[in-house]
Tab-separated table of C-alpha atoms in Angstrom:
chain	number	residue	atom	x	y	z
R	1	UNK	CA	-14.559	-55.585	60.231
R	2	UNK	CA	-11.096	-54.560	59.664
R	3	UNK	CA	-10.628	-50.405	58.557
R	4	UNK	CA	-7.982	-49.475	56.594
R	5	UNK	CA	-4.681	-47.178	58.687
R	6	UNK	CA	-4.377	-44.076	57.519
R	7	UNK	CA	-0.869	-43.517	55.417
R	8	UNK	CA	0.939	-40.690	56.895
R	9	UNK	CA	3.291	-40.646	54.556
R	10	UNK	CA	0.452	-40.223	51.164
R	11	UNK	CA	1.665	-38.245	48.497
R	12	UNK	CA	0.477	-34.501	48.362
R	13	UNK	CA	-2.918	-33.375	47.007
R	14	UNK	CA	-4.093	-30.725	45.064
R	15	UNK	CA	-7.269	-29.465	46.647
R	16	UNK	CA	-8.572	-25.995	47.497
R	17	UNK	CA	-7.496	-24.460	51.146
R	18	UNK	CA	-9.950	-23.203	53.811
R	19	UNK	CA	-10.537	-19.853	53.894
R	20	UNK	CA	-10.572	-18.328	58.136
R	21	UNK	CA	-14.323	-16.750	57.981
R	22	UNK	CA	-12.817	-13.410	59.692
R	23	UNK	CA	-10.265	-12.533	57.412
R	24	UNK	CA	-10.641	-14.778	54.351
R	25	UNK	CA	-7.300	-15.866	53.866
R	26	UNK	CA	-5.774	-19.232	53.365
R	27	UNK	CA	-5.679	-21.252	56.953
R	28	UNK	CA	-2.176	-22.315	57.925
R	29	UNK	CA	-0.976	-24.468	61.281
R	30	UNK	CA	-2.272	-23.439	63.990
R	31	UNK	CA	-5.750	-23.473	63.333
R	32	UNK	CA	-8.262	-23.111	66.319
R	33	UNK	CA	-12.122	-23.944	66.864
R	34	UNK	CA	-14.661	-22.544	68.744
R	35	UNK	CA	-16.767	-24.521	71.043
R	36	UNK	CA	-19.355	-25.159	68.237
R	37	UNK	CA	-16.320	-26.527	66.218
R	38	UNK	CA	-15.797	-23.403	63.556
R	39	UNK	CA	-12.282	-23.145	62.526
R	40	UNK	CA	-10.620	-20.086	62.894
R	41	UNK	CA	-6.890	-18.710	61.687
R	42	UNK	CA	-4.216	-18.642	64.591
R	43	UNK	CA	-3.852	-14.648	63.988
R	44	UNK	CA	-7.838	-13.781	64.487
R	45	UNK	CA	-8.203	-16.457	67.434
R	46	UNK	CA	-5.498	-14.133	69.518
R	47	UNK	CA	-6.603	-11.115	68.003
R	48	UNK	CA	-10.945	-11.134	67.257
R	49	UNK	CA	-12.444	-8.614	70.279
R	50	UNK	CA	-14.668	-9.947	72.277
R	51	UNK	CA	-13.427	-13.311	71.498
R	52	UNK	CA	-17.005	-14.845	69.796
R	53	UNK	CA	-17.092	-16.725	66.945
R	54	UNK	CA	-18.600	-14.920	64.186
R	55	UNK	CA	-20.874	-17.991	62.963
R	56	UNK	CA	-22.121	-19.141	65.280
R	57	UNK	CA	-21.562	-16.517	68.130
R	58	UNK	CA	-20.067	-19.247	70.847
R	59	UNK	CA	-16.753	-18.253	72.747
R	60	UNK	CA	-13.600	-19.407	71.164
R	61	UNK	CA	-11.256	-21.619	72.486
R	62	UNK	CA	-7.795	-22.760	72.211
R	63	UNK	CA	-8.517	-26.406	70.708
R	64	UNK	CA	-6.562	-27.417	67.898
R	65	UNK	CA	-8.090	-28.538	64.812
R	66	UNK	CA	-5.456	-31.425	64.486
R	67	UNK	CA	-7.384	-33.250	61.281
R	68	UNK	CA	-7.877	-30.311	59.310
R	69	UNK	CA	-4.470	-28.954	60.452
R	70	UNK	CA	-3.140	-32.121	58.508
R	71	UNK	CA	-5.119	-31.711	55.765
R	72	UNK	CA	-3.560	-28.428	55.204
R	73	UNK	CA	0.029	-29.813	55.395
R	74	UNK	CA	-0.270	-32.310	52.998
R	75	UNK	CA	-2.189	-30.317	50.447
R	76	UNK	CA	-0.285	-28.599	47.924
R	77	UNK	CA	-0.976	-25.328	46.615
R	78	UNK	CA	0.231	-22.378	44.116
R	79	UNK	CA	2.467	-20.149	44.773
R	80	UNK	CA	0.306	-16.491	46.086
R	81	UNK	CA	2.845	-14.870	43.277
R	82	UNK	CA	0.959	-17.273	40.576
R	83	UNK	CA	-0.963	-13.982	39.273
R	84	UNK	CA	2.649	-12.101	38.771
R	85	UNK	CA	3.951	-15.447	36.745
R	86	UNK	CA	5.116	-18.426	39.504
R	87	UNK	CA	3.860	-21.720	38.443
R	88	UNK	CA	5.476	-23.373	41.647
R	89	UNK	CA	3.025	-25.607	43.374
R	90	UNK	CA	4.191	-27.034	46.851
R	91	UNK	CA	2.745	-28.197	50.471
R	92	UNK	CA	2.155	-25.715	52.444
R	93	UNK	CA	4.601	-26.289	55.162
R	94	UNK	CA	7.359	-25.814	52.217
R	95	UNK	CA	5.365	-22.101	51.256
R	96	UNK	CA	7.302	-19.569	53.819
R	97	UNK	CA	10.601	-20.786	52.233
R	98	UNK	CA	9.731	-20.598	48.764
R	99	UNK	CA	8.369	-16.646	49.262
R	100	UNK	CA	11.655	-15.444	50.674
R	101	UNK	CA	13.283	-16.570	47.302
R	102	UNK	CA	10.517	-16.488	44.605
R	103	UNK	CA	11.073	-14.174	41.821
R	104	UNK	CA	8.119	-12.945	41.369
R	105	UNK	CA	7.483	-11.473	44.545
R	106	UNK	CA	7.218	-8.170	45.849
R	107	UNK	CA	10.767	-6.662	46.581
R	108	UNK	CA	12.487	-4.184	48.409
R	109	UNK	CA	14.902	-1.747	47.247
R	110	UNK	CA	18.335	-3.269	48.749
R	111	UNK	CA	19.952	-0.103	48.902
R	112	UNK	CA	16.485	0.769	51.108
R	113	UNK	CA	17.210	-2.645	53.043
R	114	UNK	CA	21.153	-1.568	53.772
R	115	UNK	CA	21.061	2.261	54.629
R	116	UNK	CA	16.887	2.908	54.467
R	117	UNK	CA	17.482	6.165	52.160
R	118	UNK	CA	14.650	3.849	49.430
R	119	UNK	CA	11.454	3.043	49.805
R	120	UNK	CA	11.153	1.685	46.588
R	121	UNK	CA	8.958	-1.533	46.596
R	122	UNK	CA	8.404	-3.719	42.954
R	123	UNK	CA	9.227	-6.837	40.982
R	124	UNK	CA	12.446	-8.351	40.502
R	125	UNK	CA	11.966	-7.463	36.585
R	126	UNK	CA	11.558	-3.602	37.360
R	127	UNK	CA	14.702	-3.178	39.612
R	128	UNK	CA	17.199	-2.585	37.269
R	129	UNK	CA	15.285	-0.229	36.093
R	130	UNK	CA	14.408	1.767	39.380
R	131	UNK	CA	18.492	1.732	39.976
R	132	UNK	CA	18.971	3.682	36.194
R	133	UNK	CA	16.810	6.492	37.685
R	134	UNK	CA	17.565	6.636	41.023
R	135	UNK	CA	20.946	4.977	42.443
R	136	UNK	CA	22.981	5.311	39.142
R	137	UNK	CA	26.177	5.189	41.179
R	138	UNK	CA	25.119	1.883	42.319
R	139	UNK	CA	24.516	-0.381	38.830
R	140	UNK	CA	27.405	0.773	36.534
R	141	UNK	CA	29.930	-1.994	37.733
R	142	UNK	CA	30.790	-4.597	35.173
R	143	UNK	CA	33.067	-7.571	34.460
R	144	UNK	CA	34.627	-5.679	31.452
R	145	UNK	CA	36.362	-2.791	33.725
R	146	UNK	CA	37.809	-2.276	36.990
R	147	UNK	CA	35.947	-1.519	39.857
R	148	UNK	CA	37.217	1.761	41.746
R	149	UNK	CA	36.003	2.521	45.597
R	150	UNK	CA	36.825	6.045	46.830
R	151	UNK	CA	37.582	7.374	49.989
R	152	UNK	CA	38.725	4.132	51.465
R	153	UNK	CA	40.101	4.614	54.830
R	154	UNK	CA	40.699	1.354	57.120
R	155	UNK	CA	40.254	3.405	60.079
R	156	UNK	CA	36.158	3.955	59.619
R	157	UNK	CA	33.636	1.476	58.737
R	158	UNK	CA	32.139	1.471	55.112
R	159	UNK	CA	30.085	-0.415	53.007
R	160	UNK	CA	29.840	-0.594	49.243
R	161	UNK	CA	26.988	-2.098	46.786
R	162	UNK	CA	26.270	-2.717	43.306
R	163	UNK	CA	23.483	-4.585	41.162
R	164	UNK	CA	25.135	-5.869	38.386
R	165	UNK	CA	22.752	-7.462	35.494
R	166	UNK	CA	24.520	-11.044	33.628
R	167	UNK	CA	22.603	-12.417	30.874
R	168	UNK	CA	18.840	-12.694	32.701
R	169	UNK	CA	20.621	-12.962	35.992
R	170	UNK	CA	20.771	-9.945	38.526
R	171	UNK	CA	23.586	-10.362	41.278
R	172	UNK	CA	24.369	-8.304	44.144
R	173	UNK	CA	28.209	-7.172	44.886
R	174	UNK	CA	28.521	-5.791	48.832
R	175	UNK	CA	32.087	-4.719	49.851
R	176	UNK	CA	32.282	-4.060	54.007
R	177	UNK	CA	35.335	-2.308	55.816
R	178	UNK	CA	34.848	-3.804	59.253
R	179	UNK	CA	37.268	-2.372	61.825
R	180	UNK	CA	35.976	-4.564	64.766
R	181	UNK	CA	36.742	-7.772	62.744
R	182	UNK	CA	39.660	-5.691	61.291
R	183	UNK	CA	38.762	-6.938	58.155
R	184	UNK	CA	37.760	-5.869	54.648
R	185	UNK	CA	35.045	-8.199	52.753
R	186	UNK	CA	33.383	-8.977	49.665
R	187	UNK	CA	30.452	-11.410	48.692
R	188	UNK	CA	27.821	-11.649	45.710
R	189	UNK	CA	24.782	-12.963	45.725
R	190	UNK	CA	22.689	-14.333	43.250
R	191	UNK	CA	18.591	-12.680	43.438
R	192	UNK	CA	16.867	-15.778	43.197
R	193	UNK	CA	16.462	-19.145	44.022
R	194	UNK	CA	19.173	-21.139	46.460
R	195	UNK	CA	19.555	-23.597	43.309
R	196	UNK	CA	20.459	-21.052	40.753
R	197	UNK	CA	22.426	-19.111	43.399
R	198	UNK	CA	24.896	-22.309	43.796
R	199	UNK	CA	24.819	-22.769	39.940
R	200	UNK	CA	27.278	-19.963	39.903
R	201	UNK	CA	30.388	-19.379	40.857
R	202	UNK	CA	32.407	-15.855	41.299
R	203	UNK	CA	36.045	-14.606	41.117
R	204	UNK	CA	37.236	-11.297	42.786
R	205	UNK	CA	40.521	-9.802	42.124
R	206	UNK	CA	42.089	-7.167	43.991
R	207	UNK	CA	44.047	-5.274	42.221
R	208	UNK	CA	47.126	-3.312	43.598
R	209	UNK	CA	47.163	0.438	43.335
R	210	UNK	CA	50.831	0.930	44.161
R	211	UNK	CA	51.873	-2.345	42.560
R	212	UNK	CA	50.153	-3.574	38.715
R	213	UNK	CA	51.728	-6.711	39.361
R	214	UNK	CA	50.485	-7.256	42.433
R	215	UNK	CA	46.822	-8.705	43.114
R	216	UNK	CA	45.052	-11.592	45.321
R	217	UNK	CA	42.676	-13.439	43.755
R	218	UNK	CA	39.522	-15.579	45.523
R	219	UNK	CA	36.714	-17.990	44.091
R	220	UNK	CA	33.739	-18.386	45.723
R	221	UNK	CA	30.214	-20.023	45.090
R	222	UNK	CA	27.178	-17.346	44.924
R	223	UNK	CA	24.777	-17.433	48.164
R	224	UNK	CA	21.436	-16.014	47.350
R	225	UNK	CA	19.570	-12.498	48.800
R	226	UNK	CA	17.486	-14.980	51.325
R	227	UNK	CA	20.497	-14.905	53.346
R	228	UNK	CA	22.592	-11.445	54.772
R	229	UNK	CA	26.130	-10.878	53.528
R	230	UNK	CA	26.364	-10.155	57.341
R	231	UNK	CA	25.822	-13.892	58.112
R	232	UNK	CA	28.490	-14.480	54.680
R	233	UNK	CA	30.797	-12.581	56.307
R	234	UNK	CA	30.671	-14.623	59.166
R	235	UNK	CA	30.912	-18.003	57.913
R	236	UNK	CA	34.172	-16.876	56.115
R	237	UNK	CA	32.614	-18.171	52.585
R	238	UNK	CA	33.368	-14.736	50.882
R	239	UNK	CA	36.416	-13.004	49.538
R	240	UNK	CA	38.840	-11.495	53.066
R	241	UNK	CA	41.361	-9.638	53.880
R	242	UNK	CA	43.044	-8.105	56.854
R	243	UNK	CA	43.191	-4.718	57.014
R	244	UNK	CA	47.146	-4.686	57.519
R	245	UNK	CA	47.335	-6.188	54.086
R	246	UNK	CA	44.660	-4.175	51.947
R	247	UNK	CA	46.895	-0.818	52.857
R	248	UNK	CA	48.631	-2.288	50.301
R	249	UNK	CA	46.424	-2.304	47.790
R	250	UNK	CA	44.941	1.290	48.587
R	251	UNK	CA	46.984	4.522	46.711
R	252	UNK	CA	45.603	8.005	47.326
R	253	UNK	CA	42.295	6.376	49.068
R	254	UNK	CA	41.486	4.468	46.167
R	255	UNK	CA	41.070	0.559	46.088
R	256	UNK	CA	39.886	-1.477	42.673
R	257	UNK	CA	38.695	-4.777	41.877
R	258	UNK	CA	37.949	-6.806	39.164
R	259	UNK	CA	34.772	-9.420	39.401
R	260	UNK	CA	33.928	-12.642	37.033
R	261	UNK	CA	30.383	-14.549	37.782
R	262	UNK	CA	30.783	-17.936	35.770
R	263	UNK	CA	27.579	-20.274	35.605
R	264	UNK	CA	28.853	-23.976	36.210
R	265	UNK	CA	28.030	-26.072	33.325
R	266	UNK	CA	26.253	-28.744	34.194
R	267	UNK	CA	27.569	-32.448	34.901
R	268	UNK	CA	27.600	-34.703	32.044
R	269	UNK	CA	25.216	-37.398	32.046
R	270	UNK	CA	26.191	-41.054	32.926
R	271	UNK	CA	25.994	-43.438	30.054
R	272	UNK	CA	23.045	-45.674	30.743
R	273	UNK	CA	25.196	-49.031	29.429
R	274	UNK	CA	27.978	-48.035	31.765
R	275	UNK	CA	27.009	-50.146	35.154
R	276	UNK	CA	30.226	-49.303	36.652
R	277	UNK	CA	30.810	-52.552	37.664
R	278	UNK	CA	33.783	-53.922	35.614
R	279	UNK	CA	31.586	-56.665	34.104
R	280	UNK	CA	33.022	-55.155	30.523
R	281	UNK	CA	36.678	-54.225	31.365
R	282	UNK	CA	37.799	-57.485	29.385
R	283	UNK	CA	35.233	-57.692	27.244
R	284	UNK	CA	37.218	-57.720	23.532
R	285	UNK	CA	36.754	-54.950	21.057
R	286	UNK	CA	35.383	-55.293	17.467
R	287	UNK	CA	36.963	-57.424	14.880
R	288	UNK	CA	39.009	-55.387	12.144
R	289	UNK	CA	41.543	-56.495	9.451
R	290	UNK	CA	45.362	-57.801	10.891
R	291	UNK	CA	46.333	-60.788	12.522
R	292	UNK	CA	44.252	-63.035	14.450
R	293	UNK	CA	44.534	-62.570	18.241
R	294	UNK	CA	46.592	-65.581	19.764
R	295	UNK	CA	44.893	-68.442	21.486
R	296	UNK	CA	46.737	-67.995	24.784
R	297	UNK	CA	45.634	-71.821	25.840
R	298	UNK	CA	47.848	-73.130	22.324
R	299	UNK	CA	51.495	-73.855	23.179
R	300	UNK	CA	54.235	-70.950	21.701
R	301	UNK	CA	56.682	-73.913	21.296
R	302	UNK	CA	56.211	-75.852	17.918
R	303	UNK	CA	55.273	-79.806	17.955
R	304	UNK	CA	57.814	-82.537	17.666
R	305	UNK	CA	57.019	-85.762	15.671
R	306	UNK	CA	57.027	-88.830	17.392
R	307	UNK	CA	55.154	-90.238	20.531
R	308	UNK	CA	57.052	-88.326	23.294
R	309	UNK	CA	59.854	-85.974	24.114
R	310	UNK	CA	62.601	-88.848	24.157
R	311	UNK	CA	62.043	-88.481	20.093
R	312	UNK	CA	61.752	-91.992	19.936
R	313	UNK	CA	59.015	-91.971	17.713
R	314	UNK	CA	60.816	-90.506	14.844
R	315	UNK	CA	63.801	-93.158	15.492
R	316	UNK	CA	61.217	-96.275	14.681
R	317	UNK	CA	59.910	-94.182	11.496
R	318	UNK	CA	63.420	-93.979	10.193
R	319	UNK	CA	64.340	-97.894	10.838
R	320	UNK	CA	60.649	-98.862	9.439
């Protein structure tokens, strides 16, 4: 009797996890068994003193559960931030990404991330918030006014940052003297998702201190706060300059800026009786008052009488 293959490519299904029976959480790749064939999570395998199952007290082992490993892959399953709001469901394997970007998950402070003088820890919806009371200096740049940095000096390393709040958006501005690279930067970043980061776009102007009608001007997309403006920085998709040139931009040890973060509208839709395939490039419009269209099959010239062009025909009318 024939058995049906397995499809390794079947569609994800919603089912509930396995819980490990040490520490109760969610089993994830790799999953191990004991010699009785209990599964246990990768992290109490290594880490369960003495090494005993605690069902069935039999050593454990280092076999794979391969079958219930792919079980687990294919399954999908909420978002662990589904309490705080998410309603993202996914497979498993695509989890770890989605919690570096989700919204609703716990943050740090990123002032506490850059120079770890915050150990402020909430939600994305309380940050603003936190900044007001605590890093004031830090959230008071906007779009509408210049932005001044003091104390610049191309000679010493700095770094500058500012949460900025558009519409329900919340962006990150960092602005990094680097004397190594000899180099003066500037990125923003979008807290959120990768596909809302690249829905926006930014503009930085740098605005002359010793000349008002001098400035540079750069356009970038928005990267979001999964990624480090160091790694920005690197890739050269931010706003640069050399130092040799930002000296003249700086008066007194003061440099400004001016930033714009534009949301890119969306593309319009294709019409669904356009094919694109030239089939109705000729096709002839709708009929309207005025002349007739000319058959271009009838002859311009007008129509002798008579047989023939020799005219002949006209010459026997006449005699007859």
């Amino acid at each position: 009797m024939a058995t049906a293959k397995p499809n390794k490519k079947a569609a994800a299904v919603a089912i509930d996890l396995p819980e490990c029976p040490v520490c109760m959480e969610t089993m994830s790749a790799p999953i191990f068994q004991c010699q009785s064939g209990h599964s246990l999570c990768n992290s109490c395998t290594q880490n369960l003193m003495p090494p005993i199952c605690p069902i069935c007290r039999q050593n454990l082992t280092q076999m794979r559960n391969w079958q219930l490993e792919e079980i687990v892959a294919k399954a999908k399953v909420p978002c662990p931030n589904k309490s705080a709001g998410c309603v993202y469901t996914m497979v498993s394997v695509d989890m770890e990404e989605h919690l570096k970007e989700c919204i609703f998950r716990e943050m740090e402070c990123p002032l506490g991330i850059v120079f770890g003088k915050c150990s402020w820890t909430g939600k994305l919806k309380d940050m603003m918030e936190h900044f007001k009371e605590r890093h004031t200096d830090h959230c008071n740049a906007t779009s509408d006014e210049e932005v001044e940095l003091t104390n610049v000096d191309i000679k010493n390393d700095d770094r500058h940052f500012f949460l900025v709040a558009q519409t329900k958006f919340l962006f990150i501005i960092t602005v990094k003297i680097d004397t190594l690279q000899n180099m003066v930067y500037w990125t923003i970043q979008h807290i959120g998702s990768k596909k809302a980061a690249h829905d926006h776009i930014y503009e930085i102007h740098v605005l002359s201190k010793q000349n008002p009608r001098r400035k540079v001007v750069f356009t970038e997309h928005c990267f979001n706060d999964a990624i480090k403006p160091e790694e920005i920085f690197r890739q050269g998709k931010c706003a640069a300059l050399p130092l040799e040139m930002l000296v003249h931009y700086i008066k007194d040890k003061k440099l400004s800026f001016r930033f714009f973060i534009k949301r890119i509208p969306p593309a319009p839709k294709a019409n669904k009786n356009d094919k694109g395939d030239g089939k109705n490039d000729n096709k002839p419009g709708p009929k309207g008052p005025g002349p007739k269209p000319k058959n271009p099959n009838q002859d311009s010239k007008p129509k002798q009488n008579g047989a023939g062009p020799s005219g002949k025909g006209n010459k026997n009318k006449a005699q007859a």
